Amino acid sequence: MSANRLIYLPLGGAGEIGMNCYVYGYGAPDKERLIVVDMGVTFPDMDTTPGVDLIFPDVSWLKARRDRIEAIFVTHAHEDHVGAVAHFWEELGAPVYARAFTANIARRKFDERGLSPEIVRTQEPWPATQQVGPFSVGFAPISHSIPESSGMVIDTDLGRVVHTGDFKIDVTPVVGEPFERSIWEEIGKNGVTALVCDSTNVFSEHEGRSEATVGPEIEKLLLDAKGMVVATTFASNVARLKTLAEAGVRAGRTIVLMGRAMQRMVEAAKETGVLTGFPSTEPIEAAGDIPRENLMLIVTGSQGERRAASAQLARGKHFGIELKDGDLFLFSSKTIPGNEKGVIRIMNQLSERGVDVVDDSSGKYHVSGHANRPDLIAMHQLTDPKLVVPMHGEHRHLRTHANLAAQHGRRGVVAPNGTMIDLTTGKPCDYVETGRVYLDGSVQVGALDGVVRDRIRMALNGHVTVTLVLDEDNEPLGEPWVDPMGLAETGRSQQPLDAALEEELAQFVERAKPKVLADDDALEEGLRRTVRNAAQNEIGKKPEVTVVISRLS
Amino acid sequence: MSANRLIYLPLGGAGEIGMNCYVYGYGAPDKERLIVVDMGVTFPDMDTTPGVDLIFPDVSWLKARRDRIEAIFVTHAHEDHVGAVAHFWEELGAPVYARAFTANIARRKFDERGLSPEIVRTQEPWPATQQVGPFSVGFAPISHSIPESSGMVIDTDLGRVVHTGDFKIDVTPVVGEPFERSIWEEIGKNGVTALVCDSTNVFSEHEGRSEATVGPEIEKLLLDAKGMVVATTFASNVARLKTLAEAGVRAGRTIVLMGRAMQRMVEAAKETGVLTGFPSTEPIEAAGDIPRENLMLIVTGSQGERRAASAQLARGKHFGIELKDGDLFLFSSKTIPGNEKGVIRIMNQLSERGVDVVDDSSGKYHVSGHANRPDLIAMHQLTDPKLVVPMHGEHRHLRTHANLAAQHGRRGVVAPNGTMIDLTTGKPCDYVETGRVYLDGSVQVGALDGVVRDRIRMALNGHVTVTLVLDEDNEPLGEPWVDPMGLAETGRSQQPLDAALEEELAQFVERAKPKVLADDDALEEGLRRTVRNAAQNEIGKKPEVTVVISRLS
């Protein structure tokens, strides 16, 4: 038996969909050399993270082992896989490897943060491999909803790990390499210790559909359209952009791309040669000159984002273009849970303009980029691993995926974030603290620092500043006063809220003992309690309070 | 031609799903006598209404015409129809009519607000009618997902209006009256001026399914269950509660109801005689003594509400009951848009406990309470109105429903909130300001008052209190200081945030001209701008600011 071990440790992405970050280690226990696969972000929401810009996995565990990290590999260019790499790079310092398109996107992110784009190295696809410490690592092309997605083939003295990354089985993906069964069979031929596998669509029971099935349906829809057509999808879904644009051209329409993210993606895809034969497009400025029945806009904002092109067009004139009665708006996308209200808002604004909205409810105008249940089973069978480790899923996805493996006679293990698995035994061998870090404005704050919690409390309860000035002898100079924010102006006594609160505070100060008036903590606590109770009584809310005590000296 | 007119005015519910409030008027223009059908609430969310307790339609238009209101009719006991009646009653003062079960629920609400339950009068169902001013109004039984739902039959000298309320076509609804085509044909026989019609499910293309189809499927599921079974649905869906309980009993299980809302609903349904033959249940306290394989809990919280029984059980022990590996949790409900994240949170917590979760994705364990597209067409045909006025829907629902009517050769009109329709001509005859009022703690605030907007800003940007004390000569006594809330403690200069902000503020004060120091407004503005810019520079956020200037005099 070897003294070395081969470990897997998810720091993000296992127990949630988003902020993927997976660590592999090989070596003597607690001295393993490490590689990281993906370092992504997840997105904030008002419910739990108001005002936050981005959410990262907490990679403290890696930072504390910086000298053991051999390299960071990025499977593909989706934000939940590549979005955090540049943010953490200075603290981790390892070289970053990706295929050309992903590297192109990653380099822009390094550049934006003032880091050298050369940190990101381009690696050729499998069968090419990169030796980093005890690992030999290859990028095996796999189909997904963005070009050049790859599964990682990770070889060590303790066997091979296949990390699928995000994938679907699509032999006609429109853009990029088709899924090739023979490659994966070949990869699995000499034994696979563990398959670490995408779980996103484990609840989808039917075999996934190819990107190539979408185009003809969209073309039919466009041929019936009388006015302007606008279609939206994920900016990074370059294949869908091509599908849409080609369907538009076949239906006799001139294509205009709208939205910076989309233009950037198409540019990167063309630069790196993954996108060829994209129909010629006209610049936005020319759109106004094209008869609306001959125009097709392909725009950003499929998730209802308020600043994206789709929302702007729904609200009114955008780049001189205004939608109206008889136009058609196509959501060639699914709505990610949590984004429903934003998408519905746009649909209703479009309805008010008389625009017909078509979404994915028919199943014809969008296909997922993830493997459905039968495709997951196919991938298990192709690579024939000793162990299946579900990743890229909430807990329910991981558990259902592990059960699926078991139903087909294969061992599966549920390993949520922080669970270190010995891939040889298939058993947990350690538990690591994991969590989230927020990019809040320009600084990082821990999810448990209380910063965002305080903001949520102000959102729920409002805020009051209470000010009291005292002289050298601790005698109040005048009465305390309040500055409320985010609270009703009038309460049940029908007088202004501030007057009602100040009346109670004045009584408190009048009754306060000299000992309390001399003691900042006791005085602050008394003022806080008084104003909260008074507000509760007046308006039924207990606000957050800032007490300002000025002592003249 | 009559000098009188018959008008329709939605104040809530047309252009949204929620807070239904529809006004009908008959009489000389601007002197119409009025009746109100429904006065409901909608529910707040963190995105737009943090800290708000309930959302009401703005009924200022009605308040200003209080002396013209003959009566308020409540079609059924769902919160979006009955929830606001007691809140506005003192300002409107009209008698409230409802059928027995609805009246029972409404009276509890009046009682809770210290109002006499006798304000709510019980009316017998159609063909009984109530004459109120120029209106003769009847409650025609109609099937929905709560007992005793009714469509309103409103007769005037200018013809009959049929207001469906919420409905589906269900001839075997398990609890309550089946949908009777003959009643609606009879109602339509002598001509209907307008059908004001539920639009919720206009996007559902297939004929709706009966409540009676759900029981056998649930029974099959339960017969396969090995451990404890927990099922959740809307508390007010009394028929579903019976369906669930009966399926549980047939599968050999003892039934325990959990959650106050559910117990209250069953109690009201039994009191009013609408619920009979409900299987006997055991009290929660007895649940611990029942072997888990013989136990079925029916619980509140199908929408992921944090305090409901489902969420409590997902988090841990609740009333001594703890879910574990091998138990089954059934969502016999759909997830209302916006509630996805809360429901998913519970599903994942259950997954962590090893509980198998079954939801409605198969379509077998839930049926909607609203009429699908073919059922809407059937209702149009049964009542044969001259005009179809879609209600109870977002704009896209109303528009699609009006188009549907037109496709079948019938006139439809889209009338969102505030659009007054002359029902005889089918044309808008006035536009009224409408909006929302928030119950915020114990007081009402207008949606546009800025109270909630300020809270949202604090949630996004954090808050800083800036304090400066000046003497009688406008000379600063010491330097300004700050109390930040909801902001990172350290910014890019690596010193504490408050120190960095105070440094900038001190410089501002030092440089400030005597004229500025003497002028509260100028000084406040200068301090505010300085601290916001300094924060932007340090942490990339511009906080909300309360400036406190203390002048000794």
PDB file of C-alpha atoms in Angstrom, chain A residues 138-347:
ATOM      1  CA  GLY A 138      -5.360  16.888 -20.065  1.00  0.00           C
ATOM      2  CA  PHE A 139      -8.325  18.877 -21.398  1.00  0.00           C
ATOM      3  CA  ALA A 140     -10.666  16.409 -23.130  1.00  0.00           C
ATOM      4  CA  PRO A 141     -13.159  18.224 -25.379  1.00  0.00           C
ATOM      5  CA  ILE A 142     -16.749  17.800 -24.224  1.00  0.00           C
ATOM      6  CA  SER A 143     -19.965  19.406 -25.421  1.00  0.00           C
ATOM      7  CA  HIS A 144     -21.672  22.096 -23.330  1.00  0.00           C
ATOM      8  CA  SER A 145     -23.298  25.491 -23.931  1.00  0.00           C
ATOM      9  CA  ILE A 146     -20.060  27.411 -24.468  1.00  0.00           C
ATOM     10  CA  PRO A 147     -17.170  26.699 -26.813  1.00  0.00           C
ATOM     11  CA  GLU A 148     -14.215  24.510 -25.847  1.00  0.00           C
ATOM     12  CA  SER A 149     -15.660  23.093 -22.659  1.00  0.00           C
ATOM     13  CA  SER A 150     -13.466  20.316 -21.389  1.00  0.00           C
ATOM     14  CA  GLY A 151     -13.453  17.429 -19.031  1.00  0.00           C
ATOM     15  CA  MET A 152     -10.205  17.086 -17.121  1.00  0.00           C
ATOM     16  CA  VAL A 153      -8.294  13.829 -17.329  1.00  0.00           C
ATOM     17  CA  ILE A 154      -6.064  13.731 -14.278  1.00  0.00           C
ATOM     18  CA  ASP A 155      -3.489  10.973 -14.026  1.00  0.00           C
ATOM     19  CA  THR A 156      -1.505  10.075 -10.931  1.00  0.00           C
ATOM     20  CA  ASP A 157       0.296   7.036  -9.611  1.00  0.00           C
ATOM     21  CA  LEU A 158      -2.958   6.161  -7.874  1.00  0.00           C
ATOM     22  CA  GLY A 159      -4.905   6.101 -11.074  1.00  0.00           C
ATOM     23  CA  ARG A 160      -6.946   8.311 -13.293  1.00  0.00           C
ATOM     24  CA  VAL A 161      -9.614  10.796 -12.308  1.00  0.00           C
ATOM     25  CA  VAL A 162     -12.082  12.062 -14.874  1.00  0.00           C
ATOM     26  CA  HIS A 163     -13.617  15.414 -13.941  1.00  0.00           C
ATOM     27  CA  THR A 164     -16.372  16.066 -16.479  1.00  0.00           C
ATOM     28  CA  GLY A 165     -16.772  19.783 -15.955  1.00  0.00           C
ATOM     29  CA  ASP A 166     -20.139  20.927 -17.216  1.00  0.00           C
ATOM     30  CA  PHE A 167     -21.270  18.781 -20.092  1.00  0.00           C
ATOM     31  CA  LYS A 168     -24.002  17.340 -22.224  1.00  0.00           C
ATOM     32  CA  ILE A 169     -23.884  14.608 -24.810  1.00  0.00           C
ATOM     33  CA  ASP A 170     -24.339  16.438 -28.082  1.00  0.00           C
ATOM     34  CA  VAL A 171     -22.960  15.015 -31.296  1.00  0.00           C
ATOM     35  CA  THR A 172     -24.181  18.019 -33.337  1.00  0.00           C
ATOM     36  CA  PRO A 173     -23.421  21.028 -31.160  1.00  0.00           C
ATOM     37  CA  VAL A 174     -23.413  23.654 -33.983  1.00  0.00           C
ATOM     38  CA  VAL A 175     -20.264  25.297 -32.587  1.00  0.00           C
ATOM     39  CA  GLY A 176     -17.283  23.477 -31.146  1.00  0.00           C
ATOM     40  CA  GLU A 177     -16.348  19.813 -30.895  1.00  0.00           C
ATOM     41  CA  PRO A 178     -19.116  17.214 -30.871  1.00  0.00           C
ATOM     42  CA  PHE A 179     -19.247  14.747 -28.024  1.00  0.00           C
ATOM     43  CA  GLU A 180     -17.154  11.782 -29.116  1.00  0.00           C
ATOM     44  CA  ARG A 181     -17.977   8.551 -27.407  1.00  0.00           C
ATOM     45  CA  SER A 182     -14.800   6.935 -28.656  1.00  0.00           C
ATOM     46  CA  ILE A 183     -12.629   9.493 -26.860  1.00  0.00           C
ATOM     47  CA  TRP A 184     -14.347   8.811 -23.543  1.00  0.00           C
ATOM     48  CA  GLU A 185     -14.272   5.061 -24.014  1.00  0.00           C
ATOM     49  CA  GLU A 186     -10.569   5.335 -24.738  1.00  0.00           C
ATOM     50  CA  ILE A 187     -10.083   7.478 -21.644  1.00  0.00           C
ATOM     51  CA  GLY A 188     -11.926   4.883 -19.562  1.00  0.00           C
ATOM     52  CA  LYS A 189     -10.294   1.852 -21.115  1.00  0.00           C
ATOM     53  CA  ASN A 190      -7.478   1.296 -18.633  1.00  0.00           C
ATOM     54  CA  GLY A 191      -9.572   1.979 -15.558  1.00  0.00           C
ATOM     55  CA  VAL A 192     -10.850   5.121 -13.930  1.00  0.00           C
ATOM     56  CA  THR A 193     -10.483   5.569 -10.182  1.00  0.00           C
ATOM     57  CA  ALA A 194     -13.184   8.216  -9.973  1.00  0.00           C
ATOM     58  CA  LEU A 195     -15.593  10.047 -12.234  1.00  0.00           C
ATOM     59  CA  VAL A 196     -16.349  13.467 -10.785  1.00  0.00           C
ATOM     60  CA  CYS A 197     -19.505  14.325 -12.650  1.00  0.00           C
ATOM     61  CA  ASP A 198     -21.878  17.224 -13.404  1.00  0.00           C
ATOM     62  CA  SER A 199     -25.233  16.710 -11.645  1.00  0.00           C
ATOM     63  CA  THR A 200     -27.241  19.733 -12.793  1.00  0.00           C
ATOM     64  CA  ASN A 201     -29.886  17.900 -14.815  1.00  0.00           C
ATOM     65  CA  VAL A 202     -30.162  14.691 -12.829  1.00  0.00           C
ATOM     66  CA  PHE A 203     -33.874  15.405 -12.374  1.00  0.00           C
ATOM     67  CA  SER A 204     -34.474  15.559 -16.137  1.00  0.00           C
ATOM     68  CA  GLU A 205     -35.642  12.119 -17.100  1.00  0.00           C
ATOM     69  CA  HIS A 206     -35.419  12.206 -20.859  1.00  0.00           C
ATOM     70  CA  GLU A 207     -32.333  12.072 -23.034  1.00  0.00           C
ATOM     71  CA  GLY A 208     -31.025  15.553 -23.771  1.00  0.00           C
ATOM     72  CA  ARG A 209     -31.591  17.196 -27.129  1.00  0.00           C
ATOM     73  CA  SER A 210     -28.948  18.521 -29.466  1.00  0.00           C
ATOM     74  CA  GLU A 211     -28.318  22.167 -30.169  1.00  0.00           C
ATOM     75  CA  ALA A 212     -28.947  21.311 -33.822  1.00  0.00           C
ATOM     76  CA  THR A 213     -32.653  20.655 -33.114  1.00  0.00           C
ATOM     77  CA  VAL A 214     -33.281  24.247 -32.127  1.00  0.00           C
ATOM     78  CA  GLY A 215     -32.517  26.025 -35.405  1.00  0.00           C
ATOM     79  CA  PRO A 216     -35.330  24.606 -37.555  1.00  0.00           C
ATOM     80  CA  GLU A 217     -37.932  25.415 -34.887  1.00  0.00           C
ATOM     81  CA  ILE A 218     -36.701  28.975 -34.571  1.00  0.00           C
ATOM     82  CA  GLU A 219     -36.687  29.368 -38.327  1.00  0.00           C
ATOM     83  CA  LYS A 220     -40.348  28.288 -38.481  1.00  0.00           C
ATOM     84  CA  LEU A 221     -41.217  30.818 -35.811  1.00  0.00           C
ATOM     85  CA  LEU A 222     -39.384  33.598 -37.641  1.00  0.00           C
ATOM     86  CA  LEU A 223     -41.008  32.845 -40.966  1.00  0.00           C
ATOM     87  CA  ASP A 224     -44.384  33.573 -39.362  1.00  0.00           C
ATOM     88  CA  ALA A 225     -43.217  36.808 -37.742  1.00  0.00           C
ATOM     89  CA  LYS A 226     -44.584  40.008 -39.214  1.00  0.00           C
ATOM     90  CA  GLY A 227     -42.745  42.749 -37.341  1.00  0.00           C
ATOM     91  CA  MET A 228     -39.340  43.091 -35.753  1.00  0.00           C
ATOM     92  CA  VAL A 229     -37.891  40.026 -34.075  1.00  0.00           C
ATOM     93  CA  VAL A 230     -35.799  40.178 -30.923  1.00  0.00           C
ATOM     94  CA  ALA A 231     -34.214  37.045 -29.487  1.00  0.00           C
ATOM     95  CA  THR A 232     -32.322  36.720 -26.250  1.00  0.00           C
ATOM     96  CA  THR A 233     -30.132  33.972 -24.848  1.00  0.00           C
ATOM     97  CA  PHE A 234     -27.060  33.632 -22.644  1.00  0.00           C
ATOM     98  CA  ALA A 235     -24.302  35.777 -24.114  1.00  0.00           C
ATOM     99  CA  SER A 236     -21.770  32.973 -23.741  1.00  0.00           C
ATOM    100  CA  ASN A 237     -23.869  30.445 -25.631  1.00  0.00           C
ATOM    101  CA  VAL A 238     -22.030  31.077 -28.862  1.00  0.00           C
ATOM    102  CA  ALA A 239     -23.632  28.086 -30.558  1.00  0.00           C
ATOM    103  CA  ARG A 240     -27.099  29.469 -29.812  1.00  0.00           C
ATOM    104  CA  LEU A 241     -26.068  32.863 -31.134  1.00  0.00           C
ATOM    105  CA  LYS A 242     -25.075  31.165 -34.345  1.00  0.00           C
ATOM    106  CA  THR A 243     -28.254  29.080 -34.382  1.00  0.00           C
ATOM    107  CA  LEU A 244     -30.346  32.227 -33.932  1.00  0.00           C
ATOM    108  CA  ALA A 245     -28.427  34.280 -36.462  1.00  0.00           C
ATOM    109  CA  GLU A 246     -28.531  31.548 -39.094  1.00  0.00           C
ATOM    110  CA  ALA A 247     -32.245  30.980 -38.580  1.00  0.00           C
ATOM    111  CA  GLY A 248     -32.725  34.737 -38.909  1.00  0.00           C
ATOM    112  CA  VAL A 249     -30.786  34.894 -42.156  1.00  0.00           C
ATOM    113  CA  ARG A 250     -32.694  31.942 -43.567  1.00  0.00           C
ATOM    114  CA  ALA A 251     -35.897  33.787 -42.675  1.00  0.00           C
ATOM    115  CA  GLY A 252     -34.658  36.801 -44.638  1.00  0.00           C
ATOM    116  CA  ARG A 253     -33.579  38.971 -41.749  1.00  0.00           C
ATOM    117  CA  THR A 254     -30.579  41.176 -41.107  1.00  0.00           C
ATOM    118  CA  ILE A 255     -28.859  40.414 -37.819  1.00  0.00           C
ATOM    119  CA  VAL A 256     -27.835  42.978 -35.211  1.00  0.00           C
ATOM    120  CA  LEU A 257     -26.123  41.949 -31.959  1.00  0.00           C
ATOM    121  CA  MET A 258     -26.938  44.101 -28.963  1.00  0.00           C
ATOM    122  CA  GLY A 259     -25.284  44.040 -25.557  1.00  0.00           C
ATOM    123  CA  ARG A 260     -21.621  44.273 -24.679  1.00  0.00           C
ATOM    124  CA  ALA A 261     -21.283  40.810 -23.138  1.00  0.00           C
ATOM    125  CA  MET A 262     -22.565  39.257 -26.334  1.00  0.00           C
ATOM    126  CA  GLN A 263     -20.299  41.270 -28.591  1.00  0.00           C
ATOM    127  CA  ARG A 264     -17.328  40.380 -26.356  1.00  0.00           C
ATOM    128  CA  MET A 265     -18.113  36.661 -26.504  1.00  0.00           C
ATOM    129  CA  VAL A 266     -18.495  36.612 -30.267  1.00  0.00           C
ATOM    130  CA  GLU A 267     -15.262  38.553 -30.581  1.00  0.00           C
ATOM    131  CA  ALA A 268     -13.394  36.083 -28.345  1.00  0.00           C
ATOM    132  CA  ALA A 269     -14.868  33.134 -30.233  1.00  0.00           C
ATOM    133  CA  LYS A 270     -13.813  34.571 -33.561  1.00  0.00           C
ATOM    134  CA  GLU A 271     -10.336  35.550 -32.316  1.00  0.00           C
ATOM    135  CA  THR A 272      -9.672  32.038 -31.113  1.00  0.00           C
ATOM    136  CA  GLY A 273     -11.078  30.408 -34.202  1.00  0.00           C
ATOM    137  CA  VAL A 274     -13.871  28.497 -32.456  1.00  0.00           C
ATOM    138  CA  LEU A 275     -16.538  30.473 -34.243  1.00  0.00           C
ATOM    139  CA  THR A 276     -16.482  30.430 -37.998  1.00  0.00           C
ATOM    140  CA  GLY A 277     -19.175  31.013 -40.568  1.00  0.00           C
ATOM    141  CA  PHE A 278     -21.143  33.355 -38.309  1.00  0.00           C
ATOM    142  CA  PRO A 279     -23.555  35.326 -40.499  1.00  0.00           C
ATOM    143  CA  SER A 280     -22.540  38.890 -41.166  1.00  0.00           C
ATOM    144  CA  THR A 281     -24.100  41.348 -38.784  1.00  0.00           C
ATOM    145  CA  GLU A 282     -24.884  45.035 -38.951  1.00  0.00           C
ATOM    146  CA  PRO A 283     -23.832  47.491 -36.246  1.00  0.00           C
ATOM    147  CA  ILE A 284     -26.522  48.718 -33.838  1.00  0.00           C
ATOM    148  CA  GLU A 285     -26.348  52.173 -35.358  1.00  0.00           C
ATOM    149  CA  ALA A 286     -27.574  50.768 -38.679  1.00  0.00           C
ATOM    150  CA  ALA A 287     -30.592  49.006 -37.174  1.00  0.00           C
ATOM    151  CA  GLY A 288     -32.830  52.042 -37.494  1.00  0.00           C
ATOM    152  CA  ASP A 289     -32.394  52.009 -41.270  1.00  0.00           C
ATOM    153  CA  ILE A 290     -33.501  48.403 -41.668  1.00  0.00           C
ATOM    154  CA  PRO A 291     -37.244  47.825 -42.198  1.00  0.00           C
ATOM    155  CA  ARG A 292     -38.508  46.193 -39.007  1.00  0.00           C
ATOM    156  CA  GLU A 293     -39.916  43.176 -40.824  1.00  0.00           C
ATOM    157  CA  ASN A 294     -36.385  42.482 -42.083  1.00  0.00           C
ATOM    158  CA  LEU A 295     -34.611  43.007 -38.774  1.00  0.00           C
ATOM    159  CA  MET A 296     -33.607  40.537 -36.074  1.00  0.00           C
ATOM    160  CA  LEU A 297     -31.929  41.713 -32.904  1.00  0.00           C
ATOM    161  CA  ILE A 298     -30.046  39.191 -30.792  1.00  0.00           C
ATOM    162  CA  VAL A 299     -29.722  40.708 -27.357  1.00  0.00           C
ATOM    163  CA  THR A 300     -28.401  40.134 -23.836  1.00  0.00           C
ATOM    164  CA  GLY A 301     -30.600  39.884 -20.777  1.00  0.00           C
ATOM    165  CA  SER A 302     -32.317  36.503 -20.942  1.00  0.00           C
ATOM    166  CA  GLN A 303     -32.466  36.452 -17.136  1.00  0.00           C
ATOM    167  CA  GLY A 304     -34.307  39.749 -16.818  1.00  0.00           C
ATOM    168  CA  GLU A 305     -31.223  41.719 -15.764  1.00  0.00           C
ATOM    169  CA  ARG A 306     -32.346  45.323 -15.356  1.00  0.00           C
ATOM    170  CA  ARG A 307     -29.492  46.906 -17.276  1.00  0.00           C
ATOM    171  CA  ALA A 308     -29.270  44.439 -20.138  1.00  0.00           C
ATOM    172  CA  ALA A 309     -30.531  45.149 -23.639  1.00  0.00           C
ATOM    173  CA  SER A 310     -33.723  43.098 -23.247  1.00  0.00           C
ATOM    174  CA  ALA A 311     -34.841  45.134 -20.208  1.00  0.00           C
ATOM    175  CA  GLN A 312     -33.947  48.395 -21.946  1.00  0.00           C
ATOM    176  CA  LEU A 313     -35.971  47.467 -25.004  1.00  0.00           C
ATOM    177  CA  ALA A 314     -38.892  46.421 -22.817  1.00  0.00           C
ATOM    178  CA  ARG A 315     -38.818  49.775 -21.032  1.00  0.00           C
ATOM    179  CA  GLY A 316     -38.626  51.978 -24.106  1.00  0.00           C
ATOM    180  CA  LYS A 317     -36.397  53.304 -26.834  1.00  0.00           C
ATOM    181  CA  HIS A 318     -32.880  51.824 -26.839  1.00  0.00           C
ATOM    182  CA  PHE A 319     -30.303  52.810 -29.422  1.00  0.00           C
ATOM    183  CA  GLY A 320     -33.163  54.441 -31.301  1.00  0.00           C
ATOM    184  CA  ILE A 321     -35.127  51.201 -31.515  1.00  0.00           C
ATOM    185  CA  GLU A 322     -38.602  50.927 -30.057  1.00  0.00           C
ATOM    186  CA  LEU A 323     -40.638  47.749 -29.946  1.00  0.00           C
ATOM    187  CA  LYS A 324     -44.289  47.910 -30.822  1.00  0.00           C
ATOM    188  CA  ASP A 325     -47.487  46.075 -31.614  1.00  0.00           C
ATOM    189  CA  GLY A 326     -46.837  43.065 -33.810  1.00  0.00           C
ATOM    190  CA  ASP A 327     -43.181  42.576 -32.926  1.00  0.00           C
ATOM    191  CA  LEU A 328     -41.943  39.243 -31.585  1.00  0.00           C
ATOM    192  CA  PHE A 329     -39.668  38.660 -28.624  1.00  0.00           C
ATOM    193  CA  LEU A 330     -38.137  35.197 -28.166  1.00  0.00           C
ATOM    194  CA  PHE A 331     -36.577  33.922 -24.959  1.00  0.00           C
ATOM    195  CA  SER A 332     -34.275  31.214 -26.336  1.00  0.00           C
ATOM    196  CA  SER A 333     -33.234  30.376 -22.796  1.00  0.00           C
ATOM    197  CA  LYS A 334     -34.458  28.992 -19.530  1.00  0.00           C
ATOM    198  CA  THR A 335     -35.031  31.100 -16.459  1.00  0.00           C
ATOM    199  CA  ILE A 336     -32.613  30.292 -13.666  1.00  0.00           C
ATOM    200  CA  PRO A 337     -34.474  29.829 -10.337  1.00  0.00           C
ATOM    201  CA  GLY A 338     -34.577  33.172  -8.556  1.00  0.00           C
ATOM    202  CA  ASN A 339     -34.748  35.191 -11.773  1.00  0.00           C
ATOM    203  CA  GLU A 340     -38.433  34.531 -12.477  1.00  0.00           C
ATOM    204  CA  LYS A 341     -39.713  37.877 -11.299  1.00  0.00           C
ATOM    205  CA  GLY A 342     -37.233  39.834 -13.397  1.00  0.00           C
ATOM    206  CA  VAL A 343     -38.072  37.848 -16.515  1.00  0.00           C
ATOM    207  CA  ILE A 344     -41.818  38.167 -15.897  1.00  0.00           C
ATOM    208  CA  ARG A 345     -41.425  41.923 -15.428  1.00  0.00           C
ATOM    209  CA  ILE A 346     -39.949  42.186 -18.923  1.00  0.00           C
ATOM    210  CA  MET A 347     -42.630  39.947 -20.409  1.00  0.00           C
TER     211      MET A 347
END
